[in-house]
Coordinates of C-alpha atoms in Angstrom, one line a residue:
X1 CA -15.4 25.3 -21.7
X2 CA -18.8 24.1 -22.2
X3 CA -19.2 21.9 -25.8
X4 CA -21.7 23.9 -28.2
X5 CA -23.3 22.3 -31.1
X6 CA -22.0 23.2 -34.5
X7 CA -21.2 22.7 -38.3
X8 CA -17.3 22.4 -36.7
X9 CA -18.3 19.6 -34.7
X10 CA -19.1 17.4 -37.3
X11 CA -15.6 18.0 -38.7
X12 CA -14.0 17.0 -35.8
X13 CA -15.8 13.4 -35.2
X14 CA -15.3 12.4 -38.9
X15 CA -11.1 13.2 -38.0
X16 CA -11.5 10.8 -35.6
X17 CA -13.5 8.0 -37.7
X18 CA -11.2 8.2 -40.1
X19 CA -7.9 9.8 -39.2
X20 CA -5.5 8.0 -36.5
X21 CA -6.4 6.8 -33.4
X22 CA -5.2 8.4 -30.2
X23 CA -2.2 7.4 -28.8
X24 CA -2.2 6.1 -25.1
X25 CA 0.1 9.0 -23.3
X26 CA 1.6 9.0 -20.4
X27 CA 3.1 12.5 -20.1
X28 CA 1.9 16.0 -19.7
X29 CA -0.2 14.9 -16.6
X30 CA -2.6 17.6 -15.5
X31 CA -2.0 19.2 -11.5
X32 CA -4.6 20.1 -9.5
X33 CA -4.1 22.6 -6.4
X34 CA -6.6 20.7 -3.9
X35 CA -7.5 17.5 -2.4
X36 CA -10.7 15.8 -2.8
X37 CA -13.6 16.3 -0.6
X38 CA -14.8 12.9 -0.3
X39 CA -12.9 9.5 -2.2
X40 CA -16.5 7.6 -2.1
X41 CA -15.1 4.0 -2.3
X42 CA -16.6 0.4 -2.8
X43 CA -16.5 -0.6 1.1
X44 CA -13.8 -3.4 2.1
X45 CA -15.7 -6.6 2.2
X46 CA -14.2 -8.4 4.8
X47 CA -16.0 -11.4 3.9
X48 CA -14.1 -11.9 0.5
X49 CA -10.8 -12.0 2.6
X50 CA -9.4 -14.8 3.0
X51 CA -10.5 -17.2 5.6
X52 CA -7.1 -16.2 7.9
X53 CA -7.8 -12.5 6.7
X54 CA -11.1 -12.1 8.7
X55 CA -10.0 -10.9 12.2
X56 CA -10.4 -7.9 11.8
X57 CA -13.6 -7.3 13.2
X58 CA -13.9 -3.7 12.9
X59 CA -17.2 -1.7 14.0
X60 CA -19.6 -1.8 11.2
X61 CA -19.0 1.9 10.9
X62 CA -15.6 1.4 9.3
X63 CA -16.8 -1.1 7.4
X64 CA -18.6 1.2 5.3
X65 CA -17.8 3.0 2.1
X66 CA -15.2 5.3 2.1
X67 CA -17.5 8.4 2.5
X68 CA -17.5 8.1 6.1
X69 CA -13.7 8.3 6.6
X70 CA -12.9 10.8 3.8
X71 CA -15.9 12.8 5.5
X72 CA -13.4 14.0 8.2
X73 CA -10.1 13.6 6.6
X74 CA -10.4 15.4 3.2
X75 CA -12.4 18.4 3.9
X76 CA -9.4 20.7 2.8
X77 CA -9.6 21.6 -0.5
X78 CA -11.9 19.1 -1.4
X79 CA -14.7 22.0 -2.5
X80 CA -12.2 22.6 -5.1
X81 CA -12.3 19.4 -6.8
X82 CA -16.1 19.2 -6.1
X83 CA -16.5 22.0 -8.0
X84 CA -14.7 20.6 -11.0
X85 CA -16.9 17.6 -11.0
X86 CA -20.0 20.1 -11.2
X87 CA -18.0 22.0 -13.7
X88 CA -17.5 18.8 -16.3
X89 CA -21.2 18.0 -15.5
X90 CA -22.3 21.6 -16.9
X91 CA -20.8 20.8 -20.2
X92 CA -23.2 20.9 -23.4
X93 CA -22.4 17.7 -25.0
X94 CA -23.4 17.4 -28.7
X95 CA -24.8 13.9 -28.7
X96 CA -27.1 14.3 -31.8
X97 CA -24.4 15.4 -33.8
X98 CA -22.3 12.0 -32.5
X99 CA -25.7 10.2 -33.4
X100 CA -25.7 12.0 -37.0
X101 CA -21.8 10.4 -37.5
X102 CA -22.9 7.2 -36.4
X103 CA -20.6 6.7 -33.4
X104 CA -23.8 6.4 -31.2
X105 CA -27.1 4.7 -32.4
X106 CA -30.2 6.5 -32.7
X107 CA -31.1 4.0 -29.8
X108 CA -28.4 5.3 -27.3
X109 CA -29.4 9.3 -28.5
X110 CA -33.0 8.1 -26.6
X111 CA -31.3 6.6 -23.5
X112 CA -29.2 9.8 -23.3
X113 CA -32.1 12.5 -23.9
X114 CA -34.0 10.5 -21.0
X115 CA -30.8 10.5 -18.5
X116 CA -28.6 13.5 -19.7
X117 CA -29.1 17.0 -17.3
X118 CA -32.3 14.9 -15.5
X119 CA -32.6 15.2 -11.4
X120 CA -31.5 12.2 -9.4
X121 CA -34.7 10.5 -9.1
X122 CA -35.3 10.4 -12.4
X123 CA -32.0 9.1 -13.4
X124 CA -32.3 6.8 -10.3
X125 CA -35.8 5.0 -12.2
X126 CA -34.2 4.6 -15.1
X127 CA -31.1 3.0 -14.1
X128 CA -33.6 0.2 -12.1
X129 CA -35.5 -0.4 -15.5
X130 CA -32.9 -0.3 -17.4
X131 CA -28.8 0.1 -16.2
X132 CA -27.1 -2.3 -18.0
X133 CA -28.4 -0.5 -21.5
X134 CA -26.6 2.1 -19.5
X135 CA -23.7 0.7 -19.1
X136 CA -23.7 -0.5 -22.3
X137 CA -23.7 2.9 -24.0
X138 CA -21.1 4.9 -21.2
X139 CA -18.9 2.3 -21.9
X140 CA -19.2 2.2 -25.7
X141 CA -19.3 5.6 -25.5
X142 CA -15.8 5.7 -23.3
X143 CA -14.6 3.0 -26.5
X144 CA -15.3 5.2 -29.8
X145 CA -14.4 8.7 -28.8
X146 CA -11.6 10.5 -28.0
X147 CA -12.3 14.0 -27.4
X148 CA -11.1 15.0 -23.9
X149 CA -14.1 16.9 -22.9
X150 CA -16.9 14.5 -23.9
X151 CA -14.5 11.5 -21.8
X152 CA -14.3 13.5 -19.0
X153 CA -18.5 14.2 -19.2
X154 CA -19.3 10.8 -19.6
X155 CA -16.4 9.5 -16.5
X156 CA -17.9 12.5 -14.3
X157 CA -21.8 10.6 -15.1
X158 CA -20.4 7.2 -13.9
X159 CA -18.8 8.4 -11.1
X160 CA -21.7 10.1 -10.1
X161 CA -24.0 7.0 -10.9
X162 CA -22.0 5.0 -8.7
X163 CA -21.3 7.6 -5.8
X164 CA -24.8 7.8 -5.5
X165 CA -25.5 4.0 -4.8
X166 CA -22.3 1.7 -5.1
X167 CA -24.0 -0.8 -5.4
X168 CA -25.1 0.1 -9.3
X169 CA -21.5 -1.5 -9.7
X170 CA -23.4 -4.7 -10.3
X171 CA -24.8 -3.7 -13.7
X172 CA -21.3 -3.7 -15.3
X173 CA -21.1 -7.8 -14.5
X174 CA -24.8 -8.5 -15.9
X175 CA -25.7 -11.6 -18.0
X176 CA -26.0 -9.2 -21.0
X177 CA -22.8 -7.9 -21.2
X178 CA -21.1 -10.8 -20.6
X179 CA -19.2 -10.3 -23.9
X180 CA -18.6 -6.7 -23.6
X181 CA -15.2 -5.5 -22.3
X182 CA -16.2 -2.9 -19.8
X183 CA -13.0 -3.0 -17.8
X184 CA -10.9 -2.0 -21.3
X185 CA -11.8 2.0 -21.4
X186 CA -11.0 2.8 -18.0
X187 CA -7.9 0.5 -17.6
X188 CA -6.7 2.4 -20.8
X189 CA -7.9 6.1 -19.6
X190 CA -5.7 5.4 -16.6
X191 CA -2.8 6.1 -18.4
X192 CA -4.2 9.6 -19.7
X193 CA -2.2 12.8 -19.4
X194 CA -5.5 14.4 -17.5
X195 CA -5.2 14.2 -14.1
X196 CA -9.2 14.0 -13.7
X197 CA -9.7 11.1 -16.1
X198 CA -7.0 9.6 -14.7
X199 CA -8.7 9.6 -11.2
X200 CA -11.8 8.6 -12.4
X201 CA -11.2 6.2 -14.1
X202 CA -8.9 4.5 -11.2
X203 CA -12.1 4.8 -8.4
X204 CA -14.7 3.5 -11.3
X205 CA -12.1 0.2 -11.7
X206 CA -12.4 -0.4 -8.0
X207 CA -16.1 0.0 -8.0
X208 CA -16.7 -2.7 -10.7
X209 CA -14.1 -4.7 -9.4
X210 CA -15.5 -4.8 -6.1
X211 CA -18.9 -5.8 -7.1
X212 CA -17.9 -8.6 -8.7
X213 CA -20.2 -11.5 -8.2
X214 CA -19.1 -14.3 -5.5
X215 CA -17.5 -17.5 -6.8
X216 CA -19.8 -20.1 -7.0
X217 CA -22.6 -18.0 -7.8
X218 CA -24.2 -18.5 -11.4
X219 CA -23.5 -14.9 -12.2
X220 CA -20.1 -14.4 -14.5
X221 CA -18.1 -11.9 -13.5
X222 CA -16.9 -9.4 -16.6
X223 CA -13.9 -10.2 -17.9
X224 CA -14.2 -14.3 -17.0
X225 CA -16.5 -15.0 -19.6
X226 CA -15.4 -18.0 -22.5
X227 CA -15.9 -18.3 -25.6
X228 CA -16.3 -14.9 -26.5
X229 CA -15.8 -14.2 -30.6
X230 CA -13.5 -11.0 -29.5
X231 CA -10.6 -10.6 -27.0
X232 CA -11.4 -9.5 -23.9
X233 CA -9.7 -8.2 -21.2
X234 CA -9.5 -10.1 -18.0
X235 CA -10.0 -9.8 -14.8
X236 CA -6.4 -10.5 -13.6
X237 CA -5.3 -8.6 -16.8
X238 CA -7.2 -5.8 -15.1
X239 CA -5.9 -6.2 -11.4
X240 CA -2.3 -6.4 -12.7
X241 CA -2.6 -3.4 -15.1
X242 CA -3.9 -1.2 -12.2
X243 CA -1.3 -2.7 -9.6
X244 CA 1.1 -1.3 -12.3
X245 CA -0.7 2.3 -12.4
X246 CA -0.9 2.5 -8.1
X247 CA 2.6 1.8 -8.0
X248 CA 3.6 4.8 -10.5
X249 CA 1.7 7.0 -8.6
X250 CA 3.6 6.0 -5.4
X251 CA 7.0 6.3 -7.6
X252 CA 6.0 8.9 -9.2
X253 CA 2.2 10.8 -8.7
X254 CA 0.8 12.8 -11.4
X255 CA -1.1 14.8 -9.0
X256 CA 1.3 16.0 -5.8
X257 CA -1.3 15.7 -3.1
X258 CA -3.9 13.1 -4.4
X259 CA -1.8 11.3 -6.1
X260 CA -0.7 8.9 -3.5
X261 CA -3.8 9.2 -1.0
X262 CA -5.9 8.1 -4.2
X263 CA -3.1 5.1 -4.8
X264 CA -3.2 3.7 -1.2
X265 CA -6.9 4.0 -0.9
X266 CA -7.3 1.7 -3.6
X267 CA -5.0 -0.6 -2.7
X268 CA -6.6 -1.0 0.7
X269 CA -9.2 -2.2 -1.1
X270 CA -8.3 -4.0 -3.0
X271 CA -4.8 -6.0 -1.6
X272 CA -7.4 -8.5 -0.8
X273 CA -7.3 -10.2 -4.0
X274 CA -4.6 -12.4 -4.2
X275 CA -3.8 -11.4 -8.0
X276 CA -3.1 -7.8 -6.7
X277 CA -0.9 -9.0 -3.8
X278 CA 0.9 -10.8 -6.2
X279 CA 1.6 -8.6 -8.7
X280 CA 2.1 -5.9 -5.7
X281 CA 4.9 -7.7 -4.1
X282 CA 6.0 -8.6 -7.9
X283 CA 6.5 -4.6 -8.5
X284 CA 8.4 -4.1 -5.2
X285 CA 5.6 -2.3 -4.2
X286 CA 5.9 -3.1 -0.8
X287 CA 8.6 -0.6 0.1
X288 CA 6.4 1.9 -1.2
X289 CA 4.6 1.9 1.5
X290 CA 7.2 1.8 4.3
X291 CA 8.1 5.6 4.0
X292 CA 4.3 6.5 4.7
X293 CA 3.8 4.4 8.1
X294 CA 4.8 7.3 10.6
X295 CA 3.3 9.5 13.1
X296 CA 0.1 11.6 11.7
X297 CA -1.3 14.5 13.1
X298 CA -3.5 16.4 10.8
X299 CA -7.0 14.3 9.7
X300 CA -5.5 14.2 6.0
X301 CA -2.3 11.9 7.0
X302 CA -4.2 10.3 9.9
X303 CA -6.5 8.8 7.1
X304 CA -3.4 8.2 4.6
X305 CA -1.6 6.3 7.4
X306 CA -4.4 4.3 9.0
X307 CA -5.0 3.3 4.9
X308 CA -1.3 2.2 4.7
X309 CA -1.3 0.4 7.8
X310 CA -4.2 -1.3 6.9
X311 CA -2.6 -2.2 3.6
X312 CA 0.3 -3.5 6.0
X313 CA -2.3 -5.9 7.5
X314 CA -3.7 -7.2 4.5
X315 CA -0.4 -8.0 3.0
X316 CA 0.5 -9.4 6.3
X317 CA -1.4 -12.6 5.1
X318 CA 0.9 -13.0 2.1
X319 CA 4.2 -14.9 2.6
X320 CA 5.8 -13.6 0.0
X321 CA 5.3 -9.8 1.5
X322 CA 5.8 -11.0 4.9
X323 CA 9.7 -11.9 3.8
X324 CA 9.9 -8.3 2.8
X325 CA 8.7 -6.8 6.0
X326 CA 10.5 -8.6 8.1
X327 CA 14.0 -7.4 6.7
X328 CA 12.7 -3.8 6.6
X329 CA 11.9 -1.2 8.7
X330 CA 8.3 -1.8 9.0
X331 CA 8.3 -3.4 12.6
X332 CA 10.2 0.1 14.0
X333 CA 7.7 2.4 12.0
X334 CA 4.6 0.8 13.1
X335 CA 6.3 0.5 16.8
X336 CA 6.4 4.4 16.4
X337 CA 2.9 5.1 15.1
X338 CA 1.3 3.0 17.6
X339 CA 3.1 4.3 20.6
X340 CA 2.3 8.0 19.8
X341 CA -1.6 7.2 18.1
X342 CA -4.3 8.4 19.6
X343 CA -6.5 7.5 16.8
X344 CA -8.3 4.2 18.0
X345 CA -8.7 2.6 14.3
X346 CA -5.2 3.0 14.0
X347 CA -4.0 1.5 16.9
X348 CA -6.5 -1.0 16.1
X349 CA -5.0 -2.4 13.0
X350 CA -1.3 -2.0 13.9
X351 CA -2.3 -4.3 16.6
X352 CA -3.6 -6.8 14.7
X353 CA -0.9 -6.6 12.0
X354 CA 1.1 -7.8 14.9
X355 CA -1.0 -10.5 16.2
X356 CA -0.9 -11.9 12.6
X357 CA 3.0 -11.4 12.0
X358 CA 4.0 -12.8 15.9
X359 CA 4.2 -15.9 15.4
X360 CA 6.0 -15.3 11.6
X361 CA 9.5 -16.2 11.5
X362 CA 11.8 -13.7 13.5
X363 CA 9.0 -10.8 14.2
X364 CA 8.9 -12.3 17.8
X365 CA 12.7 -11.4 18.8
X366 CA 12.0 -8.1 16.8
X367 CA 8.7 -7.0 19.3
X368 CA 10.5 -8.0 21.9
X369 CA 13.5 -5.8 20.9
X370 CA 11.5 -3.1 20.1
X371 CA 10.0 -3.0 23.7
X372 CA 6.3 -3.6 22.6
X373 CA 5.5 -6.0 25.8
X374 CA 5.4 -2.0 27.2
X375 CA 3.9 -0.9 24.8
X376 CA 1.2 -2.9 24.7
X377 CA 0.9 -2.8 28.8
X378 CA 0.4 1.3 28.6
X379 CA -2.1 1.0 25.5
X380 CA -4.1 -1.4 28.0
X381 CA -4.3 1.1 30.6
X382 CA -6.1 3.5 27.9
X383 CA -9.7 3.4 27.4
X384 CA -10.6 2.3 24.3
X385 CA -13.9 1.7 23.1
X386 CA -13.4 -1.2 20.6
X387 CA -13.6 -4.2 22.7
X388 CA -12.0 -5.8 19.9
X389 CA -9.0 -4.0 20.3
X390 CA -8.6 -4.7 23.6
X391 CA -9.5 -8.8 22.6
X392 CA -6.4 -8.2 20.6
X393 CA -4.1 -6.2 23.0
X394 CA -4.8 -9.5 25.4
X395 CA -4.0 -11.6 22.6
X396 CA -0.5 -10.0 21.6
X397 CA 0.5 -9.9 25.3
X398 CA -0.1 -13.2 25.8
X399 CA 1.7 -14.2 22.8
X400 CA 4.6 -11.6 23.4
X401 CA 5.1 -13.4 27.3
X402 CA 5.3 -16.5 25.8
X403 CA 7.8 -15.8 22.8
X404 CA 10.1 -14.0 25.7
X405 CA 10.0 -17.1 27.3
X406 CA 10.9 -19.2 24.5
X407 CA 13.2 -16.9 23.0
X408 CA 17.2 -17.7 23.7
X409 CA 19.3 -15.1 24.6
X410 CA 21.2 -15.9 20.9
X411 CA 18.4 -15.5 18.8
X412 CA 18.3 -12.0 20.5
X413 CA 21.8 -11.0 19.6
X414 CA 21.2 -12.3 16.2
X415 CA 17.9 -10.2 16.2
X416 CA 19.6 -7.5 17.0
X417 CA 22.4 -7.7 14.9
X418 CA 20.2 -8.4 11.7
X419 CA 18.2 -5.0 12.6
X420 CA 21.3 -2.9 12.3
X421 CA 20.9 -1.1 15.3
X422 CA 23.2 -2.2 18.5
X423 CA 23.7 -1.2 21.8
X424 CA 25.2 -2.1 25.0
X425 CA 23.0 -4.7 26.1
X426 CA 23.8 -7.3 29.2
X427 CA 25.4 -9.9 26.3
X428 CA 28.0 -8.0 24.3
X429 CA 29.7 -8.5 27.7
X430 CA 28.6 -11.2 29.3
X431 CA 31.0 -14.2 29.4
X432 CA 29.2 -16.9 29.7
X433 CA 27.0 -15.9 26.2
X434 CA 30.1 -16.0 23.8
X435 CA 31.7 -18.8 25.5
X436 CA 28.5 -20.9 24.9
X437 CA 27.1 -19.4 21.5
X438 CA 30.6 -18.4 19.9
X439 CA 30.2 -21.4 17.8
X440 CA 26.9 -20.9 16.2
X441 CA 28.4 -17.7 14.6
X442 CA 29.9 -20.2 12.0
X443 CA 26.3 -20.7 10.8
X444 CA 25.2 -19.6 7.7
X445 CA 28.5 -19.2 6.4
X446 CA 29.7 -16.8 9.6
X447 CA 26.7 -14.6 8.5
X448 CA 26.2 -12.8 11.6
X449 CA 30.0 -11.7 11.1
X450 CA 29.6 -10.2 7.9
X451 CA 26.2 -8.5 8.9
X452 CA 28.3 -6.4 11.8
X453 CA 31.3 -5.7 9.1
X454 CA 28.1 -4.4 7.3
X455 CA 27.6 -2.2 10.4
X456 CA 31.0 -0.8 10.1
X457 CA 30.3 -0.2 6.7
X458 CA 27.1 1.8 6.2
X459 CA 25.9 2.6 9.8
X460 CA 25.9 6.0 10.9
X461 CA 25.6 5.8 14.7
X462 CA 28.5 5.9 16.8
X463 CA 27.0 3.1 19.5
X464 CA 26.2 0.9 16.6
X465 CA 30.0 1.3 15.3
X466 CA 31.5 0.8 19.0
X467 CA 29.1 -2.4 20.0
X468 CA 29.9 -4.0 16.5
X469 CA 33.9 -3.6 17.2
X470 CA 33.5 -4.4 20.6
X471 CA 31.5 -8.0 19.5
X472 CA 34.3 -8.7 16.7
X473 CA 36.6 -8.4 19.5
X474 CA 34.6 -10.7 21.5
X475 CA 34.3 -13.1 18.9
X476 CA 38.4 -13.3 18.5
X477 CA 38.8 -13.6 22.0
X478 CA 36.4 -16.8 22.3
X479 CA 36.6 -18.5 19.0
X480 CA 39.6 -20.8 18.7
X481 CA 40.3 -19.5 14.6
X482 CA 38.4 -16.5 15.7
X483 CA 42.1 -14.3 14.4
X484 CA 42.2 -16.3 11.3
X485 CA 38.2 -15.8 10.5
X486 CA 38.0 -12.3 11.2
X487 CA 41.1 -11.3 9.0
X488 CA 39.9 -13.5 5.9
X489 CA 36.7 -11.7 6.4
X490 CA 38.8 -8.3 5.8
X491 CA 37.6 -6.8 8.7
X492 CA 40.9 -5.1 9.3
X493 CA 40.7 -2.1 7.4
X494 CA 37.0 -1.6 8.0
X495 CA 37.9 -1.4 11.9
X496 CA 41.2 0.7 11.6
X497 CA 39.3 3.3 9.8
X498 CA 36.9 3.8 12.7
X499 CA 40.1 4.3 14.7
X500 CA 40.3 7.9 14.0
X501 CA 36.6 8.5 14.4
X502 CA 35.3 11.8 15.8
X503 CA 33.3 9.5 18.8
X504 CA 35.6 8.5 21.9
X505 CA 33.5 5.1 22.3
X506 CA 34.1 4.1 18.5
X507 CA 37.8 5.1 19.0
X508 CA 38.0 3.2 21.7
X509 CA 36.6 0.0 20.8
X510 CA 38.5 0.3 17.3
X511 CA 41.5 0.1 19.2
X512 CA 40.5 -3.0 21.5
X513 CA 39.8 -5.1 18.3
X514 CA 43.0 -4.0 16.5
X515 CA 44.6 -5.0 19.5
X516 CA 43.3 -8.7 19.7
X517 CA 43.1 -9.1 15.9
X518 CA 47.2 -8.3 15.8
X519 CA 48.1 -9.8 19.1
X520 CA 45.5 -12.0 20.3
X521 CA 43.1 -12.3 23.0
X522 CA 46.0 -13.8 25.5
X523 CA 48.2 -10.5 25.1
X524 CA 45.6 -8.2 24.6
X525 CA 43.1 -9.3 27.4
X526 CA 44.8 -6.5 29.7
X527 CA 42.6 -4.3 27.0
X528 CA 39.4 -5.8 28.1
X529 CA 36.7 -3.2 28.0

């Protein structure tokens, strides 16, 4: 309902000069029905990656702001939440009776009877002559009061100052307000029960946060100033207090089908810092994303997966995430989004979050595992436009022959063991492996072992269960204490229960490894499989 001017109105700005302050609350959080038309984003920078972060080389058309991909992807329902924007911005707001209470000067009534219900253009002049006075007063504004519906008006003329030309952003870091705490309002409003403040507030953060002047420039950035006579919020108090607000709304979204779109479209811009990957890995945020990387096939989850992927890639610069991916599922997800994409930008930055991770630790073996040497053959045969993608599908198959070629047929068993999933490949039966790798099953105090009695534990496919028995029995057969290990390990009553398993295979390899672990490989070898 529009505000209307009026004796009441008075009333209620002196309860909130002098009565309590609002409480931040995180409850009561407001659903919408539709999804936004357009999320009109800062544009990823990929000159304020990282130097190693740069190689992605994406057609300048991507590089843009975020109108052009939500364009095509949020058209559903996003008239909806348009028209809520034009709704808020139809509101009557009762700023001479704010002046008259003193919680806006007689200076800022001016600046808002100039800009307040004006057309574009005019609004446009004034911010050139003057923005950061602007600024000054939203933000003040945003500060003093509390009311819902005047918050809401004065979010709904930022956003709309900013989705107009992002690159206003800049006023909020000008020399004049280097001692005002503009990021303080919104990182507060985040955690408001109103789903459109809420919202706001979170794409208005990544704005000013992206437009944050270079280092080494003279400018200073908001919230790095020193020596200012009052506290002010930082910059990485800022990035960590929104990294804490994107990961609730993956754990828990306040809106059920923005919620997490708006969550990993910030993040994808702004996992570049280092503070956020930080405090992003620091949250466990990282598995957050693994449940969203699978095959899309309307434009709404084609965009939410490409932005997860590309979050993916971003944190595949970051050791720290890098451990985490590689002892998830995040190698078999992306292996099944890029085998069934047809969506070139996609494909695109799947591929290079393998050619960054290839040459990581054990994410070789894994590729390899995962057939992605295929893979990567039939996505050459398709015509793509990006030549940079094909640059890259060169790259990985170059580097994918060559780690098959270094790559010992051990560190594939232990590859495949430490993914969870086994089958009957060539060495589970080969001879000549266990006799010449039994012994480096001892290493990391027999972990291998205790990763397959981990199998017999939690996995749920028969092959896994049968391979794993089978491998124990192999290992007693060809280790020398192989009897004595195995039963110390208390893998005896993991394997006997399998024995009366619905599956005929687990039955039957049960049964072999009973067999050698009671009676030894020399009177059971009449049992070999």
């Amino acid at each position: 309902m529009a505000e209307k001017s009026n004796p009441v109105e008075g009333t209620f700005v002196l309860s909130i000069l002098f009565g309590n302050p609002m409480k931040r609350i995180r409850a009561n959080r407001g659903l919408l029905k539709t999804m936004e038309e357009e999320f009109s984003r800062p544009p990823i920078n990929h000159d304020d990656l990282p130097s190693d972060a740069k190689g992605d080389r994406r057609p300048t058309s991507e590089r843009g702001s975020w109108r052009s991909s939500r364009d095509q992807s949020n058209r559903s329902g996003g008239d909806d939440d348009k028209s809520q924007h034009q709704q808020v911005l139809k509101r009557d707001i009762p700023w001479e009776t704010y002046m008259t209470t003193k919680l806006i000067s007689a200076t800022g009534l001016q600046h808002l009877r100039r800009y307040d219900k004006k057309p574009e253009s005019a609004r446009a002049q004034l911010l050139d002559e003057d923005g950061p006075a602007y600024v000054h007063l939203f933000v003040s504004i945003l500060r003093d009061m509390f009311k819902e519906e005047t918050v809401e008006y004065v979010l709904a003329l930022i956003y709309e100052m900013l989705s107009e030309n992002p690159t206003r952003a800049r006023l909020f870091h000008d020399k004049s307000l280097v001692h005002e705490d503009t990021y303080e309002p919104f990182l507060r409003l985040l955690w408001k029960g109103n789903w459109f403040i809420q919202e706001k507030s979170c794409k208005i953060l990544a704005w000013i946060i992206s437009a944050r002047p270079k280092a080494g420039t003279d400018a200073i950035a908001n919230g790095e100033a020193s020596g200012s006579k009052k506290q002010i919020t930082t910059i990485d108090d800022v990035l960590k207090g929104l990294v804490e607000w994107l990961c609730a709304q993956l754990k828990q979204p306040s809106h059920p089908t923005r919620g997490v779109p708006i969550a990993i479209s910030c993040l994808s811009s702004l996992l570049k810092e280092p503070v956020v990957r930080s405090s992003f890995v620091q949250a466990d945020g990282v598995k957050l994303l693994v449940p969203l990387i699978s095959p899309a096939s309307t434009q709404q989850s084609i965009q939410l997966l490409y932005e997860t992927c590309l979050c993916v890639w971003l944190l595949s610069y970051y050791e720290p995430a890098i451990e985490y991916l590689a002892t998830s599922r995040t190698m078999q997800r992306l292996t099944e989004v890029v085998k069934s994409s047809t969506k070139e930008k996609v494909v695109r930055v799947v591929i290079l979050t393998f050619r960054n991770l290839l040459p990581k630790g054990t994410f070789g073996a894994q590729m390899v595992d995962l057939g992605l040497p295929h893979i990567i053959h039939s996505l050459k045969t398709q015509a793509w436009s990006d030549e940079d993608l094909l640059d890259a599908l060169n790259q990985l198959e170059e580097g994918l022959k060559d780690k098959i070629r270094k790559l010992s047929s051990c560190d594939k068993y232990k590859q495949e063991v430490l993914l969870g999933h086994l089958d009957w490949n060539p060495m589970h039966k080969e001879a000549n492996f266990w006799r010449e790798n039994v012994t480096s099953f001892e290493e990391n105090d027999f972990q291998i072992l205790r990763v397959l009695l981990t199998i017999l534990d939690t996995s749920n496919d028969p092959r896994s269960l049968a391979v794993a028995c089978f491998d124990l029995s192999q290992f007693i057969q060809y280790h020398a204490a192989g009897r004595v290990i195995v039963t110390d390990l208390k893998a005896k009553e993991r394997v006997m229960k399998l024995m009366n398993h619905e599956n005929a295979e687990v039955t039957k390899n049960a049964l072999l490894c009973i067999q050698r672990l009671l009676l030894g490989a020399k009177y059971a070898s009449f049992l070999q499989a």
